[in-house]
CSV table of N, CA, C and O in Angstrom, one decimal:
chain,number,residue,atom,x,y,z
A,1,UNK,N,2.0,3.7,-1.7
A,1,UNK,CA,3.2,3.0,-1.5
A,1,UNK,C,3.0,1.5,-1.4
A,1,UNK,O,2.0,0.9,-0.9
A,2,UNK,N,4.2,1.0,-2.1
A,2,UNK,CA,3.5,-0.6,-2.3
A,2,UNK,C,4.1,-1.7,-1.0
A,2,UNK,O,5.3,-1.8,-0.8
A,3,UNK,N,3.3,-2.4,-0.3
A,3,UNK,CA,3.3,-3.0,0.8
A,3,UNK,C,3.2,-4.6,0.3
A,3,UNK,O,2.2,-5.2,-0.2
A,4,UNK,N,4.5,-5.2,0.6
A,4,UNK,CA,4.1,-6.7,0.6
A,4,UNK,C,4.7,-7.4,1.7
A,4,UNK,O,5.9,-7.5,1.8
A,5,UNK,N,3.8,-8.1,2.8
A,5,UNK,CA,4.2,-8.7,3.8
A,5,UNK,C,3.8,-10.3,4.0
A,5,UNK,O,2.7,-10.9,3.9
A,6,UNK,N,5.2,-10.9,4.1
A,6,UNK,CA,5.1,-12.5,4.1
A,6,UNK,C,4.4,-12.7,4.9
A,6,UNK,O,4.1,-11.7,5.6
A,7,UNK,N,3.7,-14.3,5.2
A,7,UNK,CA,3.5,-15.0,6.4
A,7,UNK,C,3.7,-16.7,6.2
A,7,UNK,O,4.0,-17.2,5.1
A,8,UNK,N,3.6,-17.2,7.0
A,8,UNK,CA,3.2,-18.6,6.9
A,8,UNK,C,4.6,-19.8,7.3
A,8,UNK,O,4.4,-21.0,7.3
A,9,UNK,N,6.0,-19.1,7.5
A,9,UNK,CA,7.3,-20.0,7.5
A,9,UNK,C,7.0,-20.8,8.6
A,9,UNK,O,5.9,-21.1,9.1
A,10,UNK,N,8.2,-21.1,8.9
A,10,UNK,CA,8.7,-21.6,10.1
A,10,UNK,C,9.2,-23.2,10.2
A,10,UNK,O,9.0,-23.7,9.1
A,11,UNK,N,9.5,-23.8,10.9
A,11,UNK,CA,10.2,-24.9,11.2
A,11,UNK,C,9.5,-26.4,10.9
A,11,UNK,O,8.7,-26.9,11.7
A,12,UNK,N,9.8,-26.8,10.2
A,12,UNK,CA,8.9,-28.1,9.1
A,12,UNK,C,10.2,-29.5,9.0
A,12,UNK,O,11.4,-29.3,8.7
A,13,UNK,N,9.7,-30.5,9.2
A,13,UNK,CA,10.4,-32.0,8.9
A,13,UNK,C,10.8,-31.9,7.9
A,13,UNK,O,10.6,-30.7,7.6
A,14,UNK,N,11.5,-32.4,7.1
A,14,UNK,CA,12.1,-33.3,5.6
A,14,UNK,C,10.7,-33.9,5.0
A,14,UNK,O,10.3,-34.9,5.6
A,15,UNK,N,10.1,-33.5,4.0
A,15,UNK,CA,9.0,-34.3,3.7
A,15,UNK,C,7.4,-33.1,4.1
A,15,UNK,O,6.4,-33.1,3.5
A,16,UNK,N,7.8,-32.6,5.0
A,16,UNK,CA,6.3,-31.8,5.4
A,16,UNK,C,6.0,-30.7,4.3
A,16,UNK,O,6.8,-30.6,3.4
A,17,UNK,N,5.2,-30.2,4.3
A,17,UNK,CA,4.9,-28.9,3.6
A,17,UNK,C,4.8,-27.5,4.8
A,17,UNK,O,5.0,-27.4,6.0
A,18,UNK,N,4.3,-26.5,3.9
A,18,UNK,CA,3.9,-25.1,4.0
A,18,UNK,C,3.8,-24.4,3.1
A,18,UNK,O,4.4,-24.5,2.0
A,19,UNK,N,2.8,-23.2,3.6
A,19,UNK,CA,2.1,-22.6,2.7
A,19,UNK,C,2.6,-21.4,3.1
A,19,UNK,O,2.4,-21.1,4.3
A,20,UNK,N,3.3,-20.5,2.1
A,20,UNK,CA,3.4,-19.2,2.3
A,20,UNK,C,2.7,-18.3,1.7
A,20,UNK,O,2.2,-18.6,0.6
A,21,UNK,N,2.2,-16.8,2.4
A,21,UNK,CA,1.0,-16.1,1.9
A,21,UNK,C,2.2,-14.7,1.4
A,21,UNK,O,3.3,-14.6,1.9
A,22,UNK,N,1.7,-13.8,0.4
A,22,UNK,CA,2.4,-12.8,0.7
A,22,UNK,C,0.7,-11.6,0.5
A,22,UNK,O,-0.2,-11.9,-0.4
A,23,UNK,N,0.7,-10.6,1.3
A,23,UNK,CA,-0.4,-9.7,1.0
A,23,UNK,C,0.0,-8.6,0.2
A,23,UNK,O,1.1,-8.1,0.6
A,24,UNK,N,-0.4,-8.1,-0.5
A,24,UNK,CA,0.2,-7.0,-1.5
A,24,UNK,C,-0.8,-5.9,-1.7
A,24,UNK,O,-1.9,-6.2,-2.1
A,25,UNK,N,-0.4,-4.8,-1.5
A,25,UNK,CA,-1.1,-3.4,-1.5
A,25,UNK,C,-0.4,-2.6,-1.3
A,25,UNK,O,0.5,-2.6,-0.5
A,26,UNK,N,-1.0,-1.1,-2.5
A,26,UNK,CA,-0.2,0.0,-2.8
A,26,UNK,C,-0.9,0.6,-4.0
A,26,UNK,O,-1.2,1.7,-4.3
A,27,UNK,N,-1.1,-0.3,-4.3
A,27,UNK,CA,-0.9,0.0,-6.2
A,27,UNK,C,-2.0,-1.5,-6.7
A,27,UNK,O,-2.4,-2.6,-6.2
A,28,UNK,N,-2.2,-1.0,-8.0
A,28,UNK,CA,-2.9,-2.1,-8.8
A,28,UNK,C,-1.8,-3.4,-9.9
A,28,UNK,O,-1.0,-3.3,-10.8
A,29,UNK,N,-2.5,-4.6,-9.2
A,29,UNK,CA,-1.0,-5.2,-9.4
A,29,UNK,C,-1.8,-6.0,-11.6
A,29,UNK,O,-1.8,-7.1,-12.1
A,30,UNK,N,-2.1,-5.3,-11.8
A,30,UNK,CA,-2.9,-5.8,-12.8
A,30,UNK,C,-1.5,-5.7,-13.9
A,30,UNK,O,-0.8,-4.7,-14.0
A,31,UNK,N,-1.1,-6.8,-14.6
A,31,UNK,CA,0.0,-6.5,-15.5
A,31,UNK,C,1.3,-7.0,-14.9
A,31,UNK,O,2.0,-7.8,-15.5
A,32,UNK,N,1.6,-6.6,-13.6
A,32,UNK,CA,2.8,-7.2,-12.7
A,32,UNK,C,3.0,-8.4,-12.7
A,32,UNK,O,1.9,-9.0,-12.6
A,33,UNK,N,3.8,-9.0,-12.7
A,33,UNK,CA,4.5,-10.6,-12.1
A,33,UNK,C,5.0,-10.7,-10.7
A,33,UNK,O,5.8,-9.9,-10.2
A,34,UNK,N,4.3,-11.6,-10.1
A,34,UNK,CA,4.7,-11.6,-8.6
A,34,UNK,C,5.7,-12.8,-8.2
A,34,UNK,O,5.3,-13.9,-8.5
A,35,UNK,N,6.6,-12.9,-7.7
A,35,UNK,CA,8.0,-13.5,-7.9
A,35,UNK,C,8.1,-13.8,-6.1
A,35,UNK,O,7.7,-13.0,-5.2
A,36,UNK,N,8.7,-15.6,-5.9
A,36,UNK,CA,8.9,-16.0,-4.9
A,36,UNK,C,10.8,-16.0,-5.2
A,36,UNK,O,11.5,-16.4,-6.1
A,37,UNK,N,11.1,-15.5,-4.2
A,37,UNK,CA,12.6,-15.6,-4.0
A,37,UNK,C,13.2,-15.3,-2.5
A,37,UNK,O,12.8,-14.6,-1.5
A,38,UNK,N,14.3,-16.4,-2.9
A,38,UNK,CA,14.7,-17.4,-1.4
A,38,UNK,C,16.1,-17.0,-1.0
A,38,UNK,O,16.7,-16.7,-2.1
A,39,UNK,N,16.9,-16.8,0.1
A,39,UNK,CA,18.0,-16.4,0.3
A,39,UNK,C,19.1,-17.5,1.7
A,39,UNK,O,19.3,-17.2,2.8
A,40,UNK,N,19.5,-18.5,1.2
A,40,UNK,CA,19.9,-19.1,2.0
A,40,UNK,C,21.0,-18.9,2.9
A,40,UNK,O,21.6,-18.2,2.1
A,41,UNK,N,21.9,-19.1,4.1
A,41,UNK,CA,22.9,-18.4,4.2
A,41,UNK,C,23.9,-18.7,3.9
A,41,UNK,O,24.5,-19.7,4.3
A,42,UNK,N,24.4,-17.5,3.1
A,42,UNK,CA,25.8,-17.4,3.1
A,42,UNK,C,25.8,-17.6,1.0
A,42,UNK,O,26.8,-17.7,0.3
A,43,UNK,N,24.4,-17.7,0.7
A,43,UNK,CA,24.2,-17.7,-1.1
A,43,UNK,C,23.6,-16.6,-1.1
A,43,UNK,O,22.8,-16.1,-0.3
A,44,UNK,N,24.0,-16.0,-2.5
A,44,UNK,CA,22.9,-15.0,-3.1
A,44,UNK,C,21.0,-15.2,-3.2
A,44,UNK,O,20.3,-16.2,-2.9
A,45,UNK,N,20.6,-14.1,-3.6
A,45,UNK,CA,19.1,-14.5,-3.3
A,45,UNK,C,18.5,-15.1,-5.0
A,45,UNK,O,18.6,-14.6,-6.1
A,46,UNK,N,18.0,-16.5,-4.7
A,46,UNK,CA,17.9,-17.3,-5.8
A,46,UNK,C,16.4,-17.3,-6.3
A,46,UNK,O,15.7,-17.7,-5.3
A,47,UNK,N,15.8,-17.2,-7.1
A,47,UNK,CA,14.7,-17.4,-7.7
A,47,UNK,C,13.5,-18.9,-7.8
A,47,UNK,O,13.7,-19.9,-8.4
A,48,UNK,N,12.5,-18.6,-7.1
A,48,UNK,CA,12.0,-19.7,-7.0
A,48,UNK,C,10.6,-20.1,-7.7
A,48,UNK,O,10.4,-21.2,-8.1
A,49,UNK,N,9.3,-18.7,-7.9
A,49,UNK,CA,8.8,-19.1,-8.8
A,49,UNK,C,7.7,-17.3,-8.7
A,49,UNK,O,7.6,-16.5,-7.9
A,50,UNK,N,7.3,-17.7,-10.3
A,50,UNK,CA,6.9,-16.3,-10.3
A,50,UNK,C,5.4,-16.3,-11.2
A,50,UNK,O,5.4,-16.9,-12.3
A,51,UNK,N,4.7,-15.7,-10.9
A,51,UNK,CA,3.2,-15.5,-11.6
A,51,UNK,C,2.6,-14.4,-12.1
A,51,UNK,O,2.6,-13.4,-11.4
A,52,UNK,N,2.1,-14.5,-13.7
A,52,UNK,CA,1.9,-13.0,-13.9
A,52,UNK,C,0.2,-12.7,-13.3
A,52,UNK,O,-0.8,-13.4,-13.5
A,53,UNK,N,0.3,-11.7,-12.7
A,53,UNK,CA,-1.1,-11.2,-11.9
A,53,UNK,C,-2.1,-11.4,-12.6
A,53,UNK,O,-3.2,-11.8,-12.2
A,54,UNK,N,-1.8,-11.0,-14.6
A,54,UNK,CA,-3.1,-11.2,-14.8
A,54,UNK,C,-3.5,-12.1,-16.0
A,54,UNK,O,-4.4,-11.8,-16.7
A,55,UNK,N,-2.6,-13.1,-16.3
A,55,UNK,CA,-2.8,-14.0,-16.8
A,55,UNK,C,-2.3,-15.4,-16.5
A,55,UNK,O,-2.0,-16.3,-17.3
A,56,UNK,N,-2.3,-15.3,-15.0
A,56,UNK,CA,-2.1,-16.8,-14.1
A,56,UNK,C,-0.7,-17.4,-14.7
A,56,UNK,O,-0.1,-18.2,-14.1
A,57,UNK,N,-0.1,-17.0,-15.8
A,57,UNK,CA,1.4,-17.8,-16.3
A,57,UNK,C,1.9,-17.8,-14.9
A,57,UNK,O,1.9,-17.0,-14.0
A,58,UNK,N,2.4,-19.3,-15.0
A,58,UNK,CA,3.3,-19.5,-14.0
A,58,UNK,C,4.7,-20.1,-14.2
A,58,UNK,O,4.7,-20.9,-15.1
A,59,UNK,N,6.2,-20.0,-13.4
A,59,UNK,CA,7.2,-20.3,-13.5
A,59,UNK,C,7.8,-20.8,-12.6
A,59,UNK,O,7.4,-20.5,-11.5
A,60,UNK,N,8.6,-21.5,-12.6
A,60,UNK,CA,9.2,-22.6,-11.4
A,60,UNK,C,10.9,-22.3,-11.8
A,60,UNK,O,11.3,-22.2,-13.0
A,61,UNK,N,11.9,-22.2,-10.5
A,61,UNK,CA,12.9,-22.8,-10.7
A,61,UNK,C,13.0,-24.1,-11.2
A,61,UNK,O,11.9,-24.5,-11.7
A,62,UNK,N,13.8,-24.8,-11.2
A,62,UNK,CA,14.2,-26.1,-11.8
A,62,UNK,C,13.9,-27.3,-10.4
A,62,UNK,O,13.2,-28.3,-10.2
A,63,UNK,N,15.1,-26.4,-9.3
A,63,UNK,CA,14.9,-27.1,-8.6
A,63,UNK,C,13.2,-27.6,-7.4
A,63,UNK,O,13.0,-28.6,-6.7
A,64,UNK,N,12.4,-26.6,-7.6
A,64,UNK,CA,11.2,-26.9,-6.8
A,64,UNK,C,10.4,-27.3,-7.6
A,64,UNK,O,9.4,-27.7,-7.0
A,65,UNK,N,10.4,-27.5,-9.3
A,65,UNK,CA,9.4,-28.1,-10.3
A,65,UNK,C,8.8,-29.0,-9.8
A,65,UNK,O,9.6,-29.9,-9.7
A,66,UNK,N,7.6,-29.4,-9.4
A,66,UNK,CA,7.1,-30.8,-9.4
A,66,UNK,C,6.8,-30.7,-7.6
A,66,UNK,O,5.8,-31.4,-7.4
A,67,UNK,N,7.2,-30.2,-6.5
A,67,UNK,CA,7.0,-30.3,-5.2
A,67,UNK,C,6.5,-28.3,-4.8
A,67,UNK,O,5.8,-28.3,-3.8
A,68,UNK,N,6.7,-27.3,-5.3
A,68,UNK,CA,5.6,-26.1,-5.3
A,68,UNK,C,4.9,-25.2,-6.2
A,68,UNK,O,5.0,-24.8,-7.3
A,69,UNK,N,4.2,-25.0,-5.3
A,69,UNK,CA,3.4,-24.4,-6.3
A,69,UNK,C,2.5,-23.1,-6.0
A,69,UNK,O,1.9,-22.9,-4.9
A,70,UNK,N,2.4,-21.9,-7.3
A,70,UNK,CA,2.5,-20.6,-7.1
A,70,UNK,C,0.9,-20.1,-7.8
A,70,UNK,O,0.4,-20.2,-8.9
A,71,UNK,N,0.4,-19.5,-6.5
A,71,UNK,CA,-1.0,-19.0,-7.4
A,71,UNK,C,-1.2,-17.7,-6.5
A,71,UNK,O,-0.5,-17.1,-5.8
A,72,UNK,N,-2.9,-17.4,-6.9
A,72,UNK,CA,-3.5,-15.7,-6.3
A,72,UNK,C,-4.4,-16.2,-6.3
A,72,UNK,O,-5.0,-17.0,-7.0
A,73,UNK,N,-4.5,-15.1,-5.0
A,73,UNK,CA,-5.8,-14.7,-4.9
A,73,UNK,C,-6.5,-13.3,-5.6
A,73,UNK,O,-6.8,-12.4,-4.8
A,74,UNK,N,-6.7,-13.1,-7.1
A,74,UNK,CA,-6.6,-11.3,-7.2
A,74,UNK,C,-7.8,-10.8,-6.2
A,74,UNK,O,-7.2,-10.1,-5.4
A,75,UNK,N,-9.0,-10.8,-5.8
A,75,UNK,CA,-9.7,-10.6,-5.2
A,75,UNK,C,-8.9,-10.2,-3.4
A,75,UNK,O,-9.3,-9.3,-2.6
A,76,UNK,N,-8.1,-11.0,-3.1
A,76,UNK,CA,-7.5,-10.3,-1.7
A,76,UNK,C,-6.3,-9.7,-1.8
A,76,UNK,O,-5.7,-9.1,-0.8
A,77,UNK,N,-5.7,-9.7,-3.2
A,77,UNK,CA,-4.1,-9.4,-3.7
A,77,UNK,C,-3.3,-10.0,-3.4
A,77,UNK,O,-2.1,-9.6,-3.4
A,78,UNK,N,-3.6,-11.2,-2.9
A,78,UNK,CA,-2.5,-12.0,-1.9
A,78,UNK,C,-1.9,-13.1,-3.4
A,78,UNK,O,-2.3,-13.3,-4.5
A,79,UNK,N,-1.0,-13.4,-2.5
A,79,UNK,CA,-0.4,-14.7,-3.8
A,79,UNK,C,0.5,-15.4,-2.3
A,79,UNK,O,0.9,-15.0,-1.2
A,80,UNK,N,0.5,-16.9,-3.2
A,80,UNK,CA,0.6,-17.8,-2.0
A,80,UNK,C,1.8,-19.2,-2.7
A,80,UNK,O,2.1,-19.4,-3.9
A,81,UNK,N,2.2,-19.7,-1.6
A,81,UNK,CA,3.5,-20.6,-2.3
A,81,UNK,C,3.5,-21.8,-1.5
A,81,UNK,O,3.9,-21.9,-0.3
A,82,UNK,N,2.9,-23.0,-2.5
A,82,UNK,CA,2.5,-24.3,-1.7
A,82,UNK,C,3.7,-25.3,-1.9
A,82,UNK,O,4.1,-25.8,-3.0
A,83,UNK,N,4.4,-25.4,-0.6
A,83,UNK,CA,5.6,-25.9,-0.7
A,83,UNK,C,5.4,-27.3,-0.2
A,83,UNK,O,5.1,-27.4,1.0
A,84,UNK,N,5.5,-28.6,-1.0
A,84,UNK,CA,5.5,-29.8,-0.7
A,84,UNK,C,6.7,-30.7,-0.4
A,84,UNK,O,7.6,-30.0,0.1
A,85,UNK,N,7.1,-31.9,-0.4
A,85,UNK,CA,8.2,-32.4,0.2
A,85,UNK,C,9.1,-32.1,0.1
A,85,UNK,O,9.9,-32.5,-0.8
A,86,UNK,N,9.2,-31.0,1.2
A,86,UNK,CA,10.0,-30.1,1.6
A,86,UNK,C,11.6,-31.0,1.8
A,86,UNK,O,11.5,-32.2,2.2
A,87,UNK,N,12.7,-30.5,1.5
A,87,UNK,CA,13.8,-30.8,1.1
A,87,UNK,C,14.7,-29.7,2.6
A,87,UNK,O,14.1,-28.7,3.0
A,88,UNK,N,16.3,-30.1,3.3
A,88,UNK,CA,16.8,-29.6,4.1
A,88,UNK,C,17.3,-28.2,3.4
A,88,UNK,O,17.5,-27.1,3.9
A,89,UNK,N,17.5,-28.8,2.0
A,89,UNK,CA,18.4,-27.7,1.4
A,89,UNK,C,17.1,-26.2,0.9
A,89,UNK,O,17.5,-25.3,0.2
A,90,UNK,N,16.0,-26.2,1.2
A,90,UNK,CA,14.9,-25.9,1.2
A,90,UNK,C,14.9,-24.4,1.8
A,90,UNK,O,14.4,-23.4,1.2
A,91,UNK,N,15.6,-24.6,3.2
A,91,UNK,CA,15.5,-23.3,4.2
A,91,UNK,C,16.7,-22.4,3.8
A,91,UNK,O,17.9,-22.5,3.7
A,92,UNK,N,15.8,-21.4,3.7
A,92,UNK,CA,16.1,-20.0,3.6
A,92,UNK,C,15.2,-19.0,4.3
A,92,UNK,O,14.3,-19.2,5.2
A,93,UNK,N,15.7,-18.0,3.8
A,93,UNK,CA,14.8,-16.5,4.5
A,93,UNK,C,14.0,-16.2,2.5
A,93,UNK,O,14.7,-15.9,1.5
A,94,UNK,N,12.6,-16.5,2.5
A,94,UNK,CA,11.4,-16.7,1.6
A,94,UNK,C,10.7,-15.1,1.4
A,94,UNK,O,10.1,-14.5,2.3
A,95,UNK,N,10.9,-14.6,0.4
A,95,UNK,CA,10.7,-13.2,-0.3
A,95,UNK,C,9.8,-13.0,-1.0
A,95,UNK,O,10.0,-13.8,-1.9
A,96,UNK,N,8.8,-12.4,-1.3
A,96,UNK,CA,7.7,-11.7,-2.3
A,96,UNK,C,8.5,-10.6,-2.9
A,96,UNK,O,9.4,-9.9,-2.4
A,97,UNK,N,8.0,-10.6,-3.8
A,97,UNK,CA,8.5,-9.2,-4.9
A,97,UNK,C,7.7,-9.1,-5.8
A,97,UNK,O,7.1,-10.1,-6.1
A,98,UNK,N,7.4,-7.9,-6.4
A,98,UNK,CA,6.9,-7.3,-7.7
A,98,UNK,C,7.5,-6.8,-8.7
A,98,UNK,O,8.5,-6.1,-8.5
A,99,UNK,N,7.1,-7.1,-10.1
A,99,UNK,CA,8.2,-6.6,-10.7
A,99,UNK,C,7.0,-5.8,-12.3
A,99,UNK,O,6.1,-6.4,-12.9
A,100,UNK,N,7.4,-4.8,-12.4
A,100,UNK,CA,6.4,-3.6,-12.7
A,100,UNK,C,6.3,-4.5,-14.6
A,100,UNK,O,7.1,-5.1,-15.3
A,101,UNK,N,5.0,-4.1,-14.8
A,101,UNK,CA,5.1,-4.8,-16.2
A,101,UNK,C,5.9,-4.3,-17.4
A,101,UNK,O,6.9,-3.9,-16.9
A,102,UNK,N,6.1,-4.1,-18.5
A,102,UNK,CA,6.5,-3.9,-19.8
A,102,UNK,C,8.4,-4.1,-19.4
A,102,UNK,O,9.3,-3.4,-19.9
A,103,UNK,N,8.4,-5.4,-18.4
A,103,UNK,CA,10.1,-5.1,-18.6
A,103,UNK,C,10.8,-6.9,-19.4
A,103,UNK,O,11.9,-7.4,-19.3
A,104,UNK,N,9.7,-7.2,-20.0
A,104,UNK,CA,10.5,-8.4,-20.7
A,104,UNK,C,10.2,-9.7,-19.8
A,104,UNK,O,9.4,-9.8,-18.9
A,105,UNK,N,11.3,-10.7,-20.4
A,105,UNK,CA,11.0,-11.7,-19.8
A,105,UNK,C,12.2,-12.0,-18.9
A,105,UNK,O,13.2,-12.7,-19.1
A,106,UNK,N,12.0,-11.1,-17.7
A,106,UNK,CA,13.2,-10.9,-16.3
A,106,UNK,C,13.0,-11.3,-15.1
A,106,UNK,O,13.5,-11.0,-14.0
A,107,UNK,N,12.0,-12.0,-15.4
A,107,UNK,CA,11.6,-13.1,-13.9
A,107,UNK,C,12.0,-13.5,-13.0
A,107,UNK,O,11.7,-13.5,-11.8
A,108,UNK,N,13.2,-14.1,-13.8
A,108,UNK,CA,13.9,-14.7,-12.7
A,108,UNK,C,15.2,-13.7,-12.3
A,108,UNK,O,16.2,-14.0,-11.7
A,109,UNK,N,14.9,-12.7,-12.7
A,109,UNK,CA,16.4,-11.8,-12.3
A,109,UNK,C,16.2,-10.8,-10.8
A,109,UNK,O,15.8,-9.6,-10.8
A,110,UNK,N,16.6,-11.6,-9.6
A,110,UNK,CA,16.3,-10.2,-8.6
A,110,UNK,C,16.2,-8.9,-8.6
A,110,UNK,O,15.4,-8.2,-8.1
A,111,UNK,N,16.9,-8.6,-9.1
A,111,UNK,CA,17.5,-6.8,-9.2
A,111,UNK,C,16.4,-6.4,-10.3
A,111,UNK,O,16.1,-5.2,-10.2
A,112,UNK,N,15.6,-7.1,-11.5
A,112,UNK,CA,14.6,-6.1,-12.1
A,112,UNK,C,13.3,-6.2,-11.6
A,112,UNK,O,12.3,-6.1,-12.2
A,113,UNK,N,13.6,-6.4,-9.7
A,113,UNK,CA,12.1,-6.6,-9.1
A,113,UNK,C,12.2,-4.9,-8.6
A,113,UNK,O,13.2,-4.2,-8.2
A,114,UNK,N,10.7,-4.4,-8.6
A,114,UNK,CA,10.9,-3.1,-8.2
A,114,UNK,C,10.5,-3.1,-6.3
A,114,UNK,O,11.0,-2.4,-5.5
A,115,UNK,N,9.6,-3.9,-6.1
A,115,UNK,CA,9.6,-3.7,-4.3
A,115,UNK,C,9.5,-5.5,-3.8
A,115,UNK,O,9.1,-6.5,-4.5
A,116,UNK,N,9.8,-5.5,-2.8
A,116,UNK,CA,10.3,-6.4,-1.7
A,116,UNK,C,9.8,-6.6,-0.4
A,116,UNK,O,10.1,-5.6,0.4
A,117,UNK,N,9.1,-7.8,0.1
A,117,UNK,CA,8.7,-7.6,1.6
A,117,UNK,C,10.0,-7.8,2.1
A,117,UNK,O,11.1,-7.6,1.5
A,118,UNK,N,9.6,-8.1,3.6
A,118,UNK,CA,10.8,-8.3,4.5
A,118,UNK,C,10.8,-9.9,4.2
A,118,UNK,O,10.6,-9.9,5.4
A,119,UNK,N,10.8,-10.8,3.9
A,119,UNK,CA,10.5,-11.7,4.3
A,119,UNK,C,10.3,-12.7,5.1
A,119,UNK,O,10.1,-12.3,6.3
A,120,UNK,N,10.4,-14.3,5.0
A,120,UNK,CA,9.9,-15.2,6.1
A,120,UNK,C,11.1,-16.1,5.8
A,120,UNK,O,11.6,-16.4,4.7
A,121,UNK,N,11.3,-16.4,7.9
A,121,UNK,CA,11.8,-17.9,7.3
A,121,UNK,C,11.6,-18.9,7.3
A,121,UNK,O,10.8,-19.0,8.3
A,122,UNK,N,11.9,-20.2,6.6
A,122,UNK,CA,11.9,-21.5,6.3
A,122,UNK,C,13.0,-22.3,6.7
A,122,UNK,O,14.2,-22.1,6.3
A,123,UNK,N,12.7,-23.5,7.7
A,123,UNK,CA,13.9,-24.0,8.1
A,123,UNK,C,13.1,-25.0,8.2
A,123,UNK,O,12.1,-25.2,8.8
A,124,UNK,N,14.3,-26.2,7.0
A,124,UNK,CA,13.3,-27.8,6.9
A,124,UNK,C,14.6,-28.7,7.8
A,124,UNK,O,15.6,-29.0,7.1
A,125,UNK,N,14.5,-29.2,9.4
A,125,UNK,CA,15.0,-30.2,9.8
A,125,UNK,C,15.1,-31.4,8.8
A,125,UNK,O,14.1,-31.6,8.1
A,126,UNK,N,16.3,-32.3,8.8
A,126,UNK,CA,16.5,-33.5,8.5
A,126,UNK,C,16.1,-34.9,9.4
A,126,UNK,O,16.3,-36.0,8.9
């Protein structure tokens, strides 16, 4: 059964960073795309950046281009989300997902992710 558990949120300045980890085990994620997605309240759950496991491609929303950034570890399965000058509009509740290979280019679409941690939250004071 596939297991992916956030860590690393929590309460950060306008301007600070953090580093989110997500740990992933179950299954062999060889082929899979590992997908950061963010849920702010009272918005739908929005896509923020996503990596294929095994050829490092990486993808950015629009709005985090240039301030995070999305890599792995394949050796611990972890994949991690280096979030730089951090923005108010920033905090959400911060999601890991998997999304199984041979389904196209659906990256950024929630719903063709097949599992889900619980995730973390992010809350950037002004």
């Amino acid at each position: 059964q596939v297991q992916l558990v956030e860590s690393g949120g929590g309460l950060v300045q306008a301007g600070g960073s953090l580093r989110l980890s997500c740990a992933a085990s179950g299954r062999t994620f060889s082929g899979c795309t590992m997908g950061w997605f963010r849920r702010a309240p009272g918005k739908d759950r929005d896509f923020v950046a996503a990596i294929n496991w095994s050829t490092g491609t990486t993808y950015y929303a629009d709005s985090v281009k240039g301030r995070f950034t999305i890599s792995r570890d394949n050796a611990k399965n972890t994949i991690f989300l280096q979030m730089n000058s951090l923005k108010p509009e920033d905090t959400a509740v911060y999601y890991c997902a998997v999304l199984l290979p041979f389904k196209g280019r659906v990256y950024e679409t929630s719903y063709a992710y097949d599992y889900w941690g619980q995730g973390t939250q992010v809350t950037v004071s002004s």
